[in-house]
Coordinates of C-alpha atoms in Angstrom, one line a residue:
K1 CA -20.5 -3.2 32.2
L2 CA -22.0 -5.0 29.2
I3 CA -23.7 -1.7 28.0
F4 CA -20.4 0.2 28.4
T5 CA -18.3 -2.4 26.6
M6 CA -20.8 -2.6 23.8
S7 CA -20.8 1.2 23.5
L8 CA -17.0 1.3 23.5
L9 CA -16.9 -1.2 20.6
L10 CA -19.8 0.6 18.8
G11 CA -18.1 4.0 19.1
T12 CA -14.7 2.7 17.9
T13 CA -16.3 0.9 15.0
L14 CA -18.4 3.9 14.0
T15 CA -15.4 6.2 13.9
I16 CA -13.2 3.7 12.0
S17 CA -15.8 2.9 9.4
S18 CA -17.3 6.3 8.9
N19 CA -16.8 8.4 5.8
H20 CA -18.6 11.5 7.0
W21 CA -17.1 13.9 9.7
I22 CA -20.3 13.9 11.7
T23 CA -20.5 10.2 12.2
A24 CA -16.8 10.1 13.0
W25 CA -17.4 12.8 15.7
A26 CA -20.4 10.8 17.0
G27 CA -18.3 7.7 17.4
L28 CA -15.7 9.7 19.3
E29 CA -18.4 11.0 21.7
I30 CA -19.9 7.6 22.3
N31 CA -16.4 6.3 23.1
T32 CA -15.7 9.1 25.6
L33 CA -19.1 8.6 27.4
A34 CA -18.7 4.8 27.5
I35 CA -15.2 4.9 29.2
L36 CA -16.2 7.5 31.8
P37 CA -18.1 5.1 34.2
L38 CA -15.3 2.6 33.8
I39 CA -12.7 5.2 35.0
S40 CA -14.8 6.4 37.9
K41 CA -16.3 3.0 39.0
S42 CA -14.2 2.7 42.2
H43 CA -15.8 5.9 43.6
H44 CA -12.4 7.0 44.9
P45 CA -11.9 10.8 44.8
R46 CA -8.8 10.2 42.6
A47 CA -10.9 8.2 40.1
I48 CA -13.6 10.9 40.0
E49 CA -10.9 13.5 39.4
A50 CA -9.4 11.4 36.6
A51 CA -12.8 10.9 35.0
T52 CA -13.4 14.7 35.1
K53 CA -10.0 15.5 33.6
Y54 CA -10.6 12.9 30.9
F55 CA -14.1 14.2 30.1
L56 CA -13.0 17.8 29.8
T57 CA -10.0 17.2 27.5
Q58 CA -11.9 14.8 25.3
A59 CA -14.9 17.1 25.0
A60 CA -12.6 20.0 24.0
A61 CA -10.8 17.8 21.4
S62 CA -14.2 16.6 20.0
A63 CA -15.4 20.2 19.7
L64 CA -12.1 21.0 17.8
V65 CA -12.6 18.0 15.5
L66 CA -16.1 19.2 14.7
F67 CA -14.9 22.8 14.2
S68 CA -12.1 21.8 11.8
S69 CA -14.5 19.6 9.7
M70 CA -17.1 22.5 9.6
T71 CA -14.4 25.0 8.5
N72 CA -13.3 22.5 5.8
A73 CA -16.9 22.0 4.7
W74 CA -17.5 25.8 4.7
H75 CA -14.6 26.3 2.3
T76 CA -14.8 23.2 0.1
G77 CA -18.4 22.0 0.4
Q78 CA -17.0 18.5 1.3
W79 CA -18.0 16.5 4.4
D80 CA -15.9 13.6 3.3
I81 CA -13.1 12.6 5.7
T82 CA -10.6 11.9 3.0
Q83 CA -11.2 15.4 1.4
L84 CA -9.7 17.5 4.2
T85 CA -7.9 20.0 2.0
H86 CA -8.2 23.4 3.8
P87 CA -4.8 24.2 5.5
T88 CA -6.4 25.8 8.6
S89 CA -8.7 22.8 9.0
C90 CA -5.8 20.4 8.8
L91 CA -3.9 22.4 11.5
I92 CA -6.9 22.4 13.9
L93 CA -7.6 18.7 13.2
T94 CA -3.9 17.7 13.9
S95 CA -4.1 19.6 17.2
A96 CA -7.5 18.1 18.1
I97 CA -6.2 14.6 17.5
A98 CA -3.0 15.3 19.4
I99 CA -5.2 16.3 22.4
K100 CA -7.3 13.1 22.0
L101 CA -4.2 10.9 21.8
G102 CA -2.2 12.8 24.5
L103 CA 0.7 13.9 22.3
V104 CA 3.0 16.5 23.8
P105 CA 2.2 19.5 24.4
F106 CA -1.3 18.2 25.2
H107 CA -0.1 15.2 27.2
F108 CA -0.7 16.4 30.8
W109 CA -4.1 14.7 31.3
F110 CA -3.0 11.3 30.2
P111 CA -0.7 10.1 33.1
E112 CA -3.1 11.6 35.7
V113 CA -6.1 9.8 34.2
M114 CA -4.1 6.5 33.9
Q115 CA -3.0 6.8 37.6
G116 CA -6.6 7.3 38.7
S117 CA -8.1 4.4 36.8
P118 CA -8.0 0.6 37.5
L119 CA -5.5 -1.5 35.4
T120 CA -8.1 -2.9 33.0
T121 CA -9.5 0.6 32.3
G122 CA -5.9 1.8 31.9
L123 CA -5.4 -0.9 29.3
L124 CA -8.6 0.3 27.4
L125 CA -7.4 3.9 27.6
S126 CA -4.0 3.1 26.1
T127 CA -5.2 0.8 23.3
I128 CA -8.8 0.9 22.2
M129 CA -9.3 4.6 23.0
K130 CA -6.3 5.4 20.8
L131 CA -7.6 3.5 17.8
P132 CA -10.3 6.0 16.5
P133 CA -8.0 9.1 16.6
I134 CA -5.2 7.1 14.9
S135 CA -7.6 5.9 12.2
L136 CA -8.7 9.5 11.6
L137 CA -5.1 10.5 11.2
F138 CA -4.7 7.5 8.8
M139 CA -7.6 8.7 6.7
T140 CA -6.4 12.3 6.5
S141 CA -2.7 11.5 6.3
P142 CA -2.0 13.0 2.8
S143 CA -3.1 16.5 3.9
L144 CA -1.6 16.6 7.4
N145 CA 0.9 19.3 8.5
Q146 CA 4.2 17.4 8.4
T147 CA 6.3 19.9 10.2
L148 CA 3.9 20.2 13.1
L149 CA 3.6 16.4 13.4
T150 CA 7.4 15.9 13.3
C151 CA 7.9 18.5 16.0
M152 CA 5.2 17.0 18.2
A153 CA 6.5 13.5 17.6
I154 CA 10.1 14.3 18.6
I155 CA 9.1 16.2 21.7
S156 CA 6.7 13.4 22.7
T157 CA 9.4 10.8 22.4
A158 CA 11.7 13.0 24.5
L159 CA 9.3 13.8 27.2
G160 CA 7.8 10.3 27.4
G161 CA 11.3 9.0 28.0
W162 CA 12.4 11.7 30.4
M163 CA 9.3 11.9 32.6
G164 CA 9.0 8.2 32.8
L165 CA 12.5 8.0 34.5
N166 CA 11.5 9.4 37.9
Q167 CA 8.2 7.6 38.4
T168 CA 7.5 4.8 40.9
Q169 CA 3.8 4.3 39.9
I170 CA 3.6 1.6 37.2
R171 CA 0.5 3.1 35.6
K172 CA 2.2 6.4 35.2
I173 CA 5.3 4.8 33.6
L174 CA 3.1 2.9 31.2
A175 CA 1.3 6.2 30.3
F176 CA 4.6 7.9 29.5
S177 CA 5.6 4.8 27.5
S178 CA 2.4 5.3 25.5
I179 CA 3.2 8.9 24.9
S180 CA 6.7 8.1 23.5
H181 CA 5.2 5.3 21.3
L182 CA 2.7 7.8 20.0
G183 CA 5.6 10.0 19.0
W184 CA 6.9 7.2 16.8
M185 CA 3.5 6.8 15.2
A186 CA 3.0 10.5 14.6
I187 CA 6.4 11.0 12.9
I188 CA 5.7 8.4 10.3
I189 CA 2.0 8.9 9.6
P190 CA 2.3 11.5 6.8
Y191 CA 4.9 9.4 4.9
S192 CA 3.7 5.8 5.4
P193 CA 0.4 5.5 7.3
K194 CA 0.4 1.7 7.1
L195 CA 3.6 1.6 9.1
A196 CA 2.0 3.7 11.8
L197 CA -0.8 1.3 12.0
L198 CA 1.6 -1.7 12.2
N199 CA 3.4 0.2 15.0
F200 CA 0.1 0.7 16.8
Y201 CA -1.0 -2.9 16.5
L202 CA 2.2 -4.2 17.9
Y203 CA 2.3 -1.6 20.6
A204 CA -1.3 -2.6 21.6
L205 CA -0.4 -6.3 21.7
M206 CA 2.6 -5.8 23.9
T207 CA 0.9 -3.3 26.2
T208 CA -2.0 -5.7 26.6
A209 CA 0.4 -8.4 27.7
V210 CA 2.0 -6.1 30.2
F211 CA -1.3 -4.8 31.7
L212 CA -2.8 -8.3 31.9
T213 CA 0.3 -9.6 33.6
L214 CA 0.3 -6.7 36.1
N215 CA -3.4 -7.2 36.7
S216 CA -2.9 -10.9 37.5
I217 CA -0.1 -10.3 40.0
K218 CA -1.9 -7.2 41.4
T219 CA 1.0 -4.8 41.0
L220 CA 0.6 -1.0 41.1
K221 CA 4.0 0.2 42.3
L222 CA 7.6 -0.7 41.4
S223 CA 8.2 -1.8 45.0
T224 CA 5.6 -4.6 44.7
L225 CA 7.0 -5.6 41.3
M226 CA 10.4 -6.3 43.0
T227 CA 8.9 -9.1 45.2
T228 CA 6.9 -10.9 42.4
W229 CA 9.9 -12.9 41.4
T230 CA 9.5 -15.2 44.3
K231 CA 5.7 -15.7 43.8
T232 CA 5.4 -16.2 40.0
P233 CA 8.9 -16.8 38.5
A234 CA 7.7 -17.8 35.0
L235 CA 5.3 -14.8 34.7
S236 CA 8.0 -12.4 35.9
A237 CA 10.4 -13.7 33.2
M238 CA 7.8 -13.3 30.5
L239 CA 7.0 -9.8 31.8
L240 CA 10.8 -8.9 31.6
L241 CA 10.8 -10.0 27.9
T242 CA 7.6 -8.1 27.1
L243 CA 8.9 -4.9 28.7
L244 CA 12.2 -5.2 26.8
S245 CA 10.2 -5.8 23.6
L246 CA 8.1 -2.7 24.5
A247 CA 11.3 -0.7 24.8
G248 CA 12.3 -1.9 21.3
L249 CA 15.3 -4.1 22.0
P250 CA 16.6 -5.5 18.7
P251 CA 15.9 -9.3 18.7
L252 CA 12.4 -8.8 20.1
T253 CA 9.1 -7.8 18.3
G254 CA 9.0 -4.2 19.5
F255 CA 12.1 -3.4 17.4
L256 CA 10.5 -4.3 14.1
P257 CA 8.2 -1.2 13.7
K258 CA 11.1 1.1 14.9
W259 CA 13.4 -0.5 12.4
L260 CA 10.9 0.0 9.5
I261 CA 10.1 3.6 10.6
I262 CA 13.8 4.5 10.7
Q263 CA 14.2 3.0 7.3
E264 CA 11.3 5.0 5.9
L265 CA 12.5 8.2 7.5
T266 CA 16.0 7.8 5.9
K267 CA 14.2 7.3 2.5
Q268 CA 12.4 10.6 3.1
D269 CA 15.8 12.3 3.8
M270 CA 14.9 12.9 7.4
I271 CA 18.1 11.4 8.7
L272 CA 18.4 13.9 11.6
A273 CA 14.9 13.3 12.8
A274 CA 15.5 9.5 12.6
T275 CA 18.7 9.8 14.6
V276 CA 17.1 12.0 17.3
I277 CA 14.1 9.9 17.7
S278 CA 16.2 6.7 17.9
L279 CA 18.5 8.2 20.6
L280 CA 15.5 9.5 22.6
S281 CA 13.8 6.1 22.6
L282 CA 16.8 4.7 24.5
L283 CA 15.5 6.5 27.5

């Protein structure tokens, strides 16, 4: 476990601090290989299936990241991450990172993998594993395809909300919540990358609180969550507040990034997109 945790931290740090596409790609690969044993450690067929799904999608996405950076280097002679200028490369990179993050239409693997992994690994998957791709988006944000990102963001928020409605498994609900939060980050990253990072940090904080609470009360289904009130009243009350904050209810922390994002979108004359994404997050 120590080796895998160290590798996770190493891979994430490598990608975030790299300036060259190859080192960024290497960091992503180290990350993927380090999380696989953590997903499949229960030796349950479901966990093995989740690990396989995760490995295949992440390998495909990494190959696409490498392909887009090579195309860009072929046309411009630049391996610098911030110098991604070739339009085709930008398009492929946006798609690759969407696969890595689990944005719609590449979201199918994420709820399945979350459902097959333990709660602590699910926490890693929805926070730490999202940081390297988001930091790559942050570094390439001036040259990203805005139309593609906006479309993916709005559909992600919609599907994350709708598909989370008819679930009874808590990990799947949290996976869909993650997909709709990623929609909020994706819509703002071309205009104000720092806001997307703020959104990600606050999301990671609230999700960590939810996952650790669920882990301590050993809850995997909604039916078991209904009986926790009698066992741990204080923890259940805190969980209620955290979940409302995650949903973005105005007086709570989770509303702050949404408020700022809506403000920034209206400054960019994207009033329709802001209205749609706000209405969809009510789900």
